[in-house]
PDB file of C-alpha atoms in Angstrom:
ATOM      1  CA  UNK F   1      13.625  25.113  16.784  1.00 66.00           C
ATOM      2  CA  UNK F   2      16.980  23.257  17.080  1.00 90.00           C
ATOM      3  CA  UNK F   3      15.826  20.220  15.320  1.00 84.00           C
ATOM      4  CA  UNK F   4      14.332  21.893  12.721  1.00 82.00           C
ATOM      5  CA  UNK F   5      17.497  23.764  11.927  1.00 91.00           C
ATOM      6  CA  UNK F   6      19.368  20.349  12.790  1.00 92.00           C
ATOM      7  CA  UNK F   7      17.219  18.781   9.697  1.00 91.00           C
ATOM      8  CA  UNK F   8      17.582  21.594   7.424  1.00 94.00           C
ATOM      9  CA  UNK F   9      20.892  21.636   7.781  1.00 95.00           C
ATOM     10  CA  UNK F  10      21.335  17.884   6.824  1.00 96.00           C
ATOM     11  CA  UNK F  11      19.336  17.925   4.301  1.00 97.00           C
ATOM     12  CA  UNK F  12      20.857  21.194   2.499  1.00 97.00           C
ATOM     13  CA  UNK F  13      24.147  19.223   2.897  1.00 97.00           C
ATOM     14  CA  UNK F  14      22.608  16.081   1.462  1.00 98.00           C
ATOM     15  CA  UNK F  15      21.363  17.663  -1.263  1.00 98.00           C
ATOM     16  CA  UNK F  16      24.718  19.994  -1.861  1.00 97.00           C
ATOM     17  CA  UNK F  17      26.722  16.304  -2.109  1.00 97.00           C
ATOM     18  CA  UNK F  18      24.068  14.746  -3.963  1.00 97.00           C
ATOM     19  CA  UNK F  19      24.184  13.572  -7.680  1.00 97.00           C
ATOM     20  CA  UNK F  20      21.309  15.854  -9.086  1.00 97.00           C
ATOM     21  CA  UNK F  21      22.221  17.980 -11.513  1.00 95.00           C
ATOM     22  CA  UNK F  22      18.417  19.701 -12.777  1.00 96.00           C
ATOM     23  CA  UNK F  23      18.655  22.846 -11.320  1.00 97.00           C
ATOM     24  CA  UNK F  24      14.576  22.641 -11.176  1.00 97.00           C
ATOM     25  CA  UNK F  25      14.591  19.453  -9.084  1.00 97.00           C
ATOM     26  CA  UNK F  26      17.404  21.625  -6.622  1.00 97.00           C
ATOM     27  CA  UNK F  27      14.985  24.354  -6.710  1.00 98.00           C
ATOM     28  CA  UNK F  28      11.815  22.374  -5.904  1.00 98.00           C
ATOM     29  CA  UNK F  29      13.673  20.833  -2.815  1.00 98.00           C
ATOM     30  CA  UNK F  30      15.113  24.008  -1.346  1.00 97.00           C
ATOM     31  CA  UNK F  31      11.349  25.362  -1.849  1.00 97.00           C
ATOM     32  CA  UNK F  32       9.792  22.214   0.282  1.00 97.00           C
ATOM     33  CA  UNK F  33      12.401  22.776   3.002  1.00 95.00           C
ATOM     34  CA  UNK F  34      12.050  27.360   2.946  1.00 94.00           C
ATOM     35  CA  UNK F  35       7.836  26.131   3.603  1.00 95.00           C
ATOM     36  CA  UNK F  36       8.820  23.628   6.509  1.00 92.00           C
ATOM     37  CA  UNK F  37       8.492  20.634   4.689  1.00 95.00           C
ATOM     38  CA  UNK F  38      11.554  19.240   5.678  1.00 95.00           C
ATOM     39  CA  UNK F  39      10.357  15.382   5.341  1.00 96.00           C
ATOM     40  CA  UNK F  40       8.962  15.878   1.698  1.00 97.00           C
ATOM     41  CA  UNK F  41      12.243  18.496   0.888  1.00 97.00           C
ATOM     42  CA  UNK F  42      14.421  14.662   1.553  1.00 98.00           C
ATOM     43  CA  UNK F  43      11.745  12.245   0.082  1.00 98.00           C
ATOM     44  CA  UNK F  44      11.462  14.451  -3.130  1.00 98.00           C
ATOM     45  CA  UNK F  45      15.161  14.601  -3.732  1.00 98.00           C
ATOM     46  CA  UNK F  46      15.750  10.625  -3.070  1.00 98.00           C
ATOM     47  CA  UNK F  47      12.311  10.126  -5.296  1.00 98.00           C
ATOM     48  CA  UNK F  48      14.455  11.974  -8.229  1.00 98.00           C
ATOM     49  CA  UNK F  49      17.608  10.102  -7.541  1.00 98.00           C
ATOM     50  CA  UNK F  50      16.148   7.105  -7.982  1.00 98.00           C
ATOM     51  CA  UNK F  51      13.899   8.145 -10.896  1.00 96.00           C
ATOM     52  CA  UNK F  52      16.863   9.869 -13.101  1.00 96.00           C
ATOM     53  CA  UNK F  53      18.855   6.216 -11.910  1.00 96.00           C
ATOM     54  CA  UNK F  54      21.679   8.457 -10.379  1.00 97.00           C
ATOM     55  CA  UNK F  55      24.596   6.941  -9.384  1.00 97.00           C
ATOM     56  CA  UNK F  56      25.701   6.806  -5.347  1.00 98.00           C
ATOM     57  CA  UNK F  57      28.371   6.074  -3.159  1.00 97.00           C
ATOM     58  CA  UNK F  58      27.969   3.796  -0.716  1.00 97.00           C
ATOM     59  CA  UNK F  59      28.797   6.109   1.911  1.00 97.00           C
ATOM     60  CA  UNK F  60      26.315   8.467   0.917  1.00 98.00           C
ATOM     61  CA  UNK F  61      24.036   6.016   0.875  1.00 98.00           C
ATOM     62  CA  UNK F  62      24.666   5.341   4.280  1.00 98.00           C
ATOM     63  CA  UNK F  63      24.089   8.860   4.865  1.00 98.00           C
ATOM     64  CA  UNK F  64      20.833   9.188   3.237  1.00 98.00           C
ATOM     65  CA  UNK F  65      19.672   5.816   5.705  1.00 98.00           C
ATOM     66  CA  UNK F  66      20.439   7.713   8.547  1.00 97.00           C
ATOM     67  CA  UNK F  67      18.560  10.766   7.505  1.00 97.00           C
ATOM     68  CA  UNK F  68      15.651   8.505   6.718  1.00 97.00           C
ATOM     69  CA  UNK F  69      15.731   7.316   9.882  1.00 96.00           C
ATOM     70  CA  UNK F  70      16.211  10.900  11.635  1.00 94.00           C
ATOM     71  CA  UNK F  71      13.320  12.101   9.457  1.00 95.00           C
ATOM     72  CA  UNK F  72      11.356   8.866  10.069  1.00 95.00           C
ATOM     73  CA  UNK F  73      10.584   8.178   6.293  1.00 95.00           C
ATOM     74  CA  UNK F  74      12.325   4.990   5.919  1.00 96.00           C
ATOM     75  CA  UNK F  75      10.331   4.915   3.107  1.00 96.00           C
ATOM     76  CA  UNK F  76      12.434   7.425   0.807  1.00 97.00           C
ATOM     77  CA  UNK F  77      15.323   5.463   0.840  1.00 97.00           C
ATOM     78  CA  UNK F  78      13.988   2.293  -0.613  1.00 96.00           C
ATOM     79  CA  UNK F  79      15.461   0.381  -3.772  1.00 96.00           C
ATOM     80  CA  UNK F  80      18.358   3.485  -3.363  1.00 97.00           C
ATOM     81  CA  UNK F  81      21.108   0.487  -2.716  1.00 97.00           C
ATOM     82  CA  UNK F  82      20.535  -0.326  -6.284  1.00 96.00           C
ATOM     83  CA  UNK F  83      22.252   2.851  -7.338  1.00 97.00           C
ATOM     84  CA  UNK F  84      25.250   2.230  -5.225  1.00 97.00           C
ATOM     85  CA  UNK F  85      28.716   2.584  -7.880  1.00 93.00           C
ATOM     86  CA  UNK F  86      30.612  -0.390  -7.150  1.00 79.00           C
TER      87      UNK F  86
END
């Protein structure tokens, strides 16, 4: 039970620090993670970062990596980098 609260917790922050704006998208995320579906919850919200070409810092990026990697879906994270501000 700890890591699931562990996860939900870092993805709620994630998502609370994250560039989305489409309260629909928030919704749909915070509905994946209330159903235990913690790993989609993260993958859906990086898929519409990417998708609405949302800039990032690079420090959140670094963030979102090491979620990835908690959540093991390195996968969500990929082609991210490109969005990072410089």
């Amino acid at each position: 039970m700890e890591r699931y609260q562990y996860l939900r917790a870092l993805i709620t922050q994630l998502l609370d620090e994250s560039p989305l704006t489409s309260e629909e998208v928030i919704a749909d995320v915070r509905h994946l993670m209330n159903v235990g579906e913690e790993e989609l919850a993260f993958d859906t919200m990086c898929s519409w970062i990417y998708e609405d070409e949302l800039s990032i810092s690079s420090n959140y990026y670094e963030r979102l990596v090491s979620a990835a990697q908690e959540l093991g879906t390195p996968k969500s994270v990929e082609k991210l980098d490109e969005l990072i501000e410089t």
